[in-house]
mmCIF file of C-alpha atoms in Angstrom:
data_model
loop_
_atom_site.group_PDB
_atom_site.id
_atom_site.type_symbol
_atom_site.label_atom_id
_atom_site.label_comp_id
_atom_site.label_asym_id
_atom_site.label_seq_id
_atom_site.Cartn_x
_atom_site.Cartn_y
_atom_site.Cartn_z
ATOM 1 C CA ALA N 713 14.102 10.371 -42.669
ATOM 2 C CA GLN N 714 14.272 14.017 -41.828
ATOM 3 C CA THR N 715 17.296 16.114 -41.026
ATOM 4 C CA VAL N 716 17.620 19.320 -39.055
ATOM 5 C CA THR N 717 20.526 21.717 -39.564
ATOM 6 C CA GLN N 718 21.639 24.525 -37.288
ATOM 7 C CA SER N 719 24.482 26.327 -38.994
ATOM 8 C CA GLN N 720 25.586 28.504 -36.073
ATOM 9 C CA PRO N 721 27.463 26.528 -33.404
ATOM 10 C CA GLU N 722 27.835 29.594 -31.203
ATOM 11 C CA MET N 723 26.541 33.156 -31.065
ATOM 12 C CA SER N 724 27.208 36.023 -28.696
ATOM 13 C CA VAL N 725 25.225 39.241 -28.323
ATOM 14 C CA GLN N 726 24.895 42.063 -25.828
ATOM 15 C CA GLU N 727 22.074 42.157 -23.345
ATOM 16 C CA ALA N 728 18.920 43.845 -24.704
ATOM 17 C CA GLU N 729 19.856 43.154 -28.322
ATOM 18 C CA THR N 730 17.779 41.085 -30.692
ATOM 19 C CA VAL N 731 19.248 37.823 -31.929
ATOM 20 C CA THR N 732 18.111 35.344 -34.569
ATOM 21 C CA LEU N 733 19.043 31.668 -34.541
ATOM 22 C CA SER N 734 18.739 29.810 -37.821
ATOM 23 C CA CYS N 735 17.388 26.339 -38.515
ATOM 24 C CA THR N 736 16.713 24.531 -41.757
ATOM 25 C CA TYR N 737 15.262 21.088 -42.183
ATOM 26 C CA ASP N 738 14.642 18.538 -44.860
ATOM 27 C CA THR N 739 11.601 16.291 -44.999
ATOM 28 C CA SER N 740 9.186 14.742 -47.450
ATOM 29 C CA GLU N 741 6.359 15.078 -44.923
ATOM 30 C CA ASN N 742 3.698 17.702 -45.438
ATOM 31 C CA ASN N 743 2.296 17.709 -41.935
ATOM 32 C CA TYR N 744 4.658 18.122 -39.019
ATOM 33 C CA TYR N 745 5.655 20.154 -36.003
ATOM 34 C CA LEU N 746 8.741 22.220 -35.379
ATOM 35 C CA PHE N 747 10.113 23.137 -31.986
ATOM 36 C CA TRP N 748 12.765 25.242 -30.336
ATOM 37 C CA TYR N 749 14.091 23.864 -27.074
ATOM 38 C CA LYS N 750 16.352 25.698 -24.649
ATOM 39 C CA GLN N 751 18.888 23.909 -22.471
ATOM 40 C CA PRO N 752 20.438 26.179 -19.798
ATOM 41 C CA PRO N 753 23.435 25.120 -17.692
ATOM 42 C CA SER N 754 21.024 23.257 -15.397
ATOM 43 C CA ARG N 755 20.608 20.845 -18.362
ATOM 44 C CA GLN N 756 16.822 20.857 -18.124
ATOM 45 C CA MET N 757 15.383 20.914 -21.661
ATOM 46 C CA ILE N 758 12.674 23.547 -21.825
ATOM 47 C CA LEU N 759 10.237 23.976 -24.688
ATOM 48 C CA VAL N 760 10.479 27.544 -25.945
ATOM 49 C CA ILE N 761 8.084 27.554 -28.853
ATOM 50 C CA ARG N 762 6.183 25.214 -31.142
ATOM 51 C CA GLN N 763 4.990 25.675 -34.724
ATOM 52 C CA GLU N 764 2.430 23.555 -36.542
ATOM 53 C CA ALA N 765 3.322 23.244 -40.211
ATOM 54 C CA TYR N 766 -0.234 23.664 -41.435
ATOM 55 C CA LYS N 767 -0.493 27.049 -39.724
ATOM 56 C CA GLN N 768 0.813 29.944 -41.751
ATOM 57 C CA GLN N 769 0.903 32.301 -38.808
ATOM 58 C CA ASN N 770 4.236 32.417 -37.050
ATOM 59 C CA ALA N 771 4.187 31.290 -33.417
ATOM 60 C CA THR N 772 5.041 33.820 -30.700
ATOM 61 C CA GLU N 773 5.728 33.416 -26.993
ATOM 62 C CA ASN N 774 6.484 36.701 -25.266
ATOM 63 C CA ARG N 775 9.998 37.740 -26.410
ATOM 64 C CA PHE N 776 10.382 34.654 -28.585
ATOM 65 C CA SER N 777 9.037 34.418 -32.105
ATOM 66 C CA VAL N 778 9.698 32.319 -35.152
ATOM 67 C CA ASN N 779 9.969 32.965 -38.860
ATOM 68 C CA PHE N 780 8.547 29.841 -40.446
ATOM 69 C CA GLN N 781 9.090 29.541 -44.186
ATOM 70 C CA LYS N 782 7.589 26.201 -45.190
ATOM 71 C CA ALA N 783 8.582 26.292 -48.844
ATOM 72 C CA ALA N 784 12.160 27.122 -47.937
ATOM 73 C CA LYS N 785 12.079 24.641 -45.024
ATOM 74 C CA SER N 786 13.395 27.277 -42.703
ATOM 75 C CA PHE N 787 12.461 27.849 -39.065
ATOM 76 C CA SER N 788 14.425 30.629 -37.362
ATOM 77 C CA LEU N 789 14.016 31.792 -33.771
ATOM 78 C CA LYS N 790 14.111 35.477 -32.880
ATOM 79 C CA ILE N 791 14.765 36.556 -29.313
ATOM 80 C CA SER N 792 13.937 40.188 -28.637
ATOM 81 C CA ASP N 793 15.332 42.232 -25.755
ATOM 82 C CA SER N 794 17.720 39.436 -24.852
ATOM 83 C CA GLN N 795 18.402 38.776 -21.183
ATOM 84 C CA LEU N 796 21.278 37.150 -19.318
ATOM 85 C CA GLY N 797 18.978 34.233 -18.500
ATOM 86 C CA ASP N 798 18.641 33.488 -22.197
ATOM 87 C CA THR N 799 22.189 32.148 -22.198
ATOM 88 C CA ALA N 800 21.778 28.474 -23.125
ATOM 89 C CA MET N 801 22.040 25.856 -25.835
ATOM 90 C CA TYR N 802 19.150 26.132 -28.256
ATOM 91 C CA PHE N 803 17.981 23.133 -30.217
ATOM 92 C CA CYS N 804 15.704 23.117 -33.217
ATOM 93 C CA ALA N 805 13.625 19.924 -33.539
ATOM 94 C CA PHE N 806 11.201 18.243 -35.947
ATOM 95 C CA MET N 807 8.351 15.814 -35.289
ATOM 96 C CA LYS N 808 6.100 14.106 -37.805
ATOM 97 C CA HIS N 809 2.416 14.818 -37.303
ATOM 98 C CA GLY N 810 0.530 11.897 -35.815
ATOM 99 C CA SER N 811 3.650 10.215 -34.537
ATOM 100 C CA GLY N 812 3.299 11.330 -30.916
ATOM 101 C CA GLY N 813 7.053 11.151 -30.973
ATOM 102 C CA GLY N 814 7.050 7.546 -32.057
ATOM 103 C CA ALA N 815 10.135 5.647 -33.013
ATOM 104 C CA ASP N 816 11.414 8.774 -34.723
ATOM 105 C CA GLY N 817 10.965 10.746 -31.538
ATOM 106 C CA LEU N 818 12.128 14.245 -32.173
ATOM 107 C CA THR N 819 14.869 14.847 -34.727
ATOM 108 C CA PHE N 820 17.183 17.460 -33.253
ATOM 109 C CA GLY N 821 19.674 19.824 -34.761
ATOM 110 C CA LYS N 822 23.161 19.951 -33.276
ATOM 111 C CA GLY N 823 22.408 23.063 -31.288
ATOM 112 C CA THR N 824 23.482 26.693 -31.085
ATOM 113 C CA HIS N 825 25.220 27.931 -27.974
ATOM 114 C CA LEU N 826 23.868 31.413 -27.311
ATOM 115 C CA ILE N 827 25.769 33.693 -24.952
ATOM 116 C CA ILE N 828 24.217 36.925 -23.723
ATOM 117 C CA GLN N 829 26.916 39.364 -22.605
ATOM 118 C CA PRO N 830 26.193 41.930 -19.866
ATOM 119 C CA ASP M 978 3.587 20.147 -13.583
ATOM 120 C CA VAL M 979 4.846 16.996 -15.251
ATOM 121 C CA LYS M 980 7.903 15.651 -13.594
ATOM 122 C CA VAL M 981 10.441 13.349 -15.213
ATOM 123 C CA THR M 982 13.002 12.196 -12.700
ATOM 124 C CA GLN M 983 16.313 10.588 -13.520
ATOM 125 C CA SER M 984 17.772 8.747 -10.575
ATOM 126 C CA SER M 985 21.342 10.015 -10.875
ATOM 127 C CA ARG M 986 22.750 13.329 -11.987
ATOM 128 C CA TYR M 987 26.309 12.024 -12.257
ATOM 129 C CA LEU M 988 27.620 8.478 -12.537
ATOM 130 C CA VAL M 989 31.136 7.138 -12.828
ATOM 131 C CA LYS M 990 31.548 3.529 -13.897
ATOM 132 C CA ARG M 991 34.322 1.216 -14.993
ATOM 133 C CA THR M 992 34.661 -0.400 -18.407
ATOM 134 C CA GLY M 993 32.772 -3.687 -18.511
ATOM 135 C CA GLU M 994 30.366 -2.842 -15.697
ATOM 136 C CA LYS M 995 26.638 -3.276 -16.109
ATOM 137 C CA VAL M 996 24.973 0.119 -15.754
ATOM 138 C CA PHE M 997 21.348 0.961 -15.069
ATOM 139 C CA LEU M 998 19.937 4.423 -15.727
ATOM 140 C CA GLU M 999 16.489 4.901 -14.258
ATOM 141 C CA CYS M 1000 13.755 7.287 -15.295
ATOM 142 C CA VAL M 1001 10.374 7.835 -13.666
ATOM 143 C CA GLN M 1002 7.518 10.058 -14.832
ATOM 144 C CA ASP M 1003 4.493 11.014 -12.795
ATOM 145 C CA MET M 1004 1.931 11.967 -15.443
ATOM 146 C CA ASP M 1005 0.766 8.560 -16.666
ATOM 147 C CA HIS M 1006 2.390 9.126 -20.057
ATOM 148 C CA GLU M 1007 2.347 6.264 -22.511
ATOM 149 C CA ASN M 1008 5.483 7.257 -24.407
ATOM 150 C CA MET M 1009 8.952 7.303 -22.939
ATOM 151 C CA PHE M 1010 12.281 7.976 -24.629
ATOM 152 C CA TRP M 1011 15.992 7.690 -23.989
ATOM 153 C CA TYR M 1012 18.292 10.129 -25.772
ATOM 154 C CA ARG M 1013 22.018 10.509 -25.768
ATOM 155 C CA GLN M 1014 23.496 14.016 -25.987
ATOM 156 C CA ASP M 1015 27.047 14.661 -27.180
ATOM 157 C CA PRO M 1016 28.674 18.019 -27.976
ATOM 158 C CA GLY M 1017 28.315 18.896 -31.629
ATOM 159 C CA LEU M 1018 25.964 15.982 -32.287
ATOM 160 C CA GLY M 1019 22.753 17.184 -30.678
ATOM 161 C CA LEU M 1020 20.401 14.593 -29.194
ATOM 162 C CA ARG M 1021 20.113 11.138 -30.673
ATOM 163 C CA LEU M 1022 17.352 8.659 -29.881
ATOM 164 C CA ILE M 1023 18.496 5.382 -28.356
ATOM 165 C CA TYR M 1024 15.193 3.635 -27.585
ATOM 166 C CA PHE M 1025 11.528 4.459 -27.389
ATOM 167 C CA SER M 1026 8.657 2.757 -25.559
ATOM 168 C CA TYR M 1027 4.965 3.354 -26.270
ATOM 169 C CA ASP M 1028 3.555 0.971 -23.678
ATOM 170 C CA VAL M 1029 4.539 -1.336 -20.867
ATOM 171 C CA LYS M 1030 6.878 -4.069 -22.102
ATOM 172 C CA MET M 1031 6.942 -2.485 -25.575
ATOM 173 C CA LYS M 1032 10.067 -0.975 -27.048
ATOM 174 C CA GLU M 1033 11.432 0.187 -30.359
ATOM 175 C CA LYS M 1034 14.963 0.932 -31.449
ATOM 176 C CA GLY M 1035 15.949 4.466 -32.175
ATOM 177 C CA ASP M 1036 18.895 5.724 -34.182
ATOM 178 C CA ILE M 1037 21.712 4.364 -32.016
ATOM 179 C CA PRO M 1038 20.553 1.278 -30.051
ATOM 180 C CA GLU M 1039 23.810 -0.659 -30.285
ATOM 181 C CA GLY M 1040 25.291 -1.424 -26.886
ATOM 182 C CA TYR M 1041 22.078 -0.540 -25.067
ATOM 183 C CA SER M 1042 18.909 -2.274 -23.947
ATOM 184 C CA VAL M 1043 15.811 -1.016 -22.148
ATOM 185 C CA SER M 1044 13.197 -2.258 -19.748
ATOM 186 C CA ARG M 1045 9.685 -1.031 -19.123
ATOM 187 C CA GLU M 1046 7.947 -3.221 -16.575
ATOM 188 C CA LYS M 1047 5.745 -0.433 -15.223
ATOM 189 C CA LYS M 1048 4.167 2.447 -17.071
ATOM 190 C CA GLU M 1049 5.926 5.131 -15.071
ATOM 191 C CA ARG M 1050 9.435 3.687 -15.230
ATOM 192 C CA PHE M 1051 11.792 3.296 -18.176
ATOM 193 C CA SER M 1052 15.271 1.939 -17.614
ATOM 194 C CA LEU M 1053 18.278 2.155 -19.899
ATOM 195 C CA ILE M 1054 20.801 -0.652 -19.514
ATOM 196 C CA LEU M 1055 24.401 -0.742 -20.616
ATOM 197 C CA GLU M 1056 25.219 -4.439 -20.470
ATOM 198 C CA SER M 1057 28.979 -3.888 -20.582
ATOM 199 C CA ALA M 1058 29.895 -0.234 -20.394
ATOM 200 C CA SER M 1059 32.566 1.070 -22.737
ATOM 201 C CA THR M 1060 34.421 4.379 -22.812
ATOM 202 C CA ASN M 1061 32.576 5.478 -25.955
ATOM 203 C CA GLN M 1062 29.367 5.417 -23.940
ATOM 204 C CA THR M 1063 30.590 8.319 -21.840
ATOM 205 C CA SER M 1064 27.882 10.881 -22.489
ATOM 206 C CA MET M 1065 24.868 12.791 -21.209
ATOM 207 C CA TYR M 1066 21.704 10.702 -21.162
ATOM 208 C CA LEU M 1067 18.297 12.342 -21.258
ATOM 209 C CA CYS M 1068 14.966 10.675 -20.565
ATOM 210 C CA ALA M 1069 11.686 12.105 -21.856
ATOM 211 C CA SER M 1070 8.004 11.262 -21.815
ATOM 212 C CA SER M 1071 4.902 12.290 -23.723
ATOM 213 C CA SER M 1072 1.237 11.472 -23.911
ATOM 214 C CA ALA M 1073 0.046 9.167 -26.691
ATOM 215 C CA GLY M 1074 -2.563 10.303 -29.187
ATOM 216 C CA GLU M 1075 -1.694 13.953 -28.832
ATOM 217 C CA ALA M 1076 0.429 14.423 -31.883
ATOM 218 C CA GLY M 1077 2.681 17.376 -31.485
ATOM 219 C CA GLU M 1078 2.262 17.391 -27.752
ATOM 220 C CA LYS M 1079 5.538 18.352 -26.243
ATOM 221 C CA LEU M 1080 8.032 15.957 -24.758
ATOM 222 C CA PHE M 1081 8.899 16.478 -21.110
ATOM 223 C CA PHE M 1082 12.534 15.936 -20.268
ATOM 224 C CA GLY M 1083 14.422 14.914 -17.169
ATOM 225 C CA SER M 1084 17.518 16.787 -16.014
ATOM 226 C CA GLY M 1085 19.922 14.289 -17.479
ATOM 227 C CA THR M 1086 22.516 11.838 -16.202
ATOM 228 C CA GLN M 1087 26.151 12.558 -17.003
ATOM 229 C CA LEU M 1088 27.794 9.146 -17.301
ATOM 230 C CA SER M 1089 31.552 8.738 -17.314
ATOM 231 C CA VAL M 1090 32.996 5.332 -18.164
ATOM 232 C CA LEU M 1091 36.627 4.959 -17.166
#
């Protein structure tokens, strides 16, 4: 079974700053997907970014980018030019390739509560 | 857009009651999931279904059962609710055969068992 660890329970930064959320994972799988999900106060889980393990290039979505280090099993999320609307819980998640979710579903970290201060 | 709808946003029930949490998706997804979310514990998978009438246990199935009589609907059942089942429950769905395709989540049901 895989595990996902988010070592920062809470972070707080000023608006417009850059912030990095850390995530490490442990797996014996070679082919998998990694995700960052955002959960704002509305509670709706929103996919922020997805990384395929066989791709060396780091995924990017507008102000959001990841630093994927496969050998180190590290998958950090960088948010540039942070905005008040980025305030949310952020969850790192792992999915085995070919599982479609499966009985393992997504394995989630415990989350990081990010607060953007005005 | 895919829509995953959970029937209740908030529920308050008494210990020992039978509780039904309903989830409906409108994108003909094969896979449906029930997660439980607790502060400091992240999301934990309760049950998963990959087809009508098919189900598999997740990480924490004890005290729960599920029903999937129709493809679009996946119900979570607490046969006899207990206070330790007070939690946020999230339903999700995804398409089969598209490994890595994202899960679509509902907005959650906050259940309080008194």
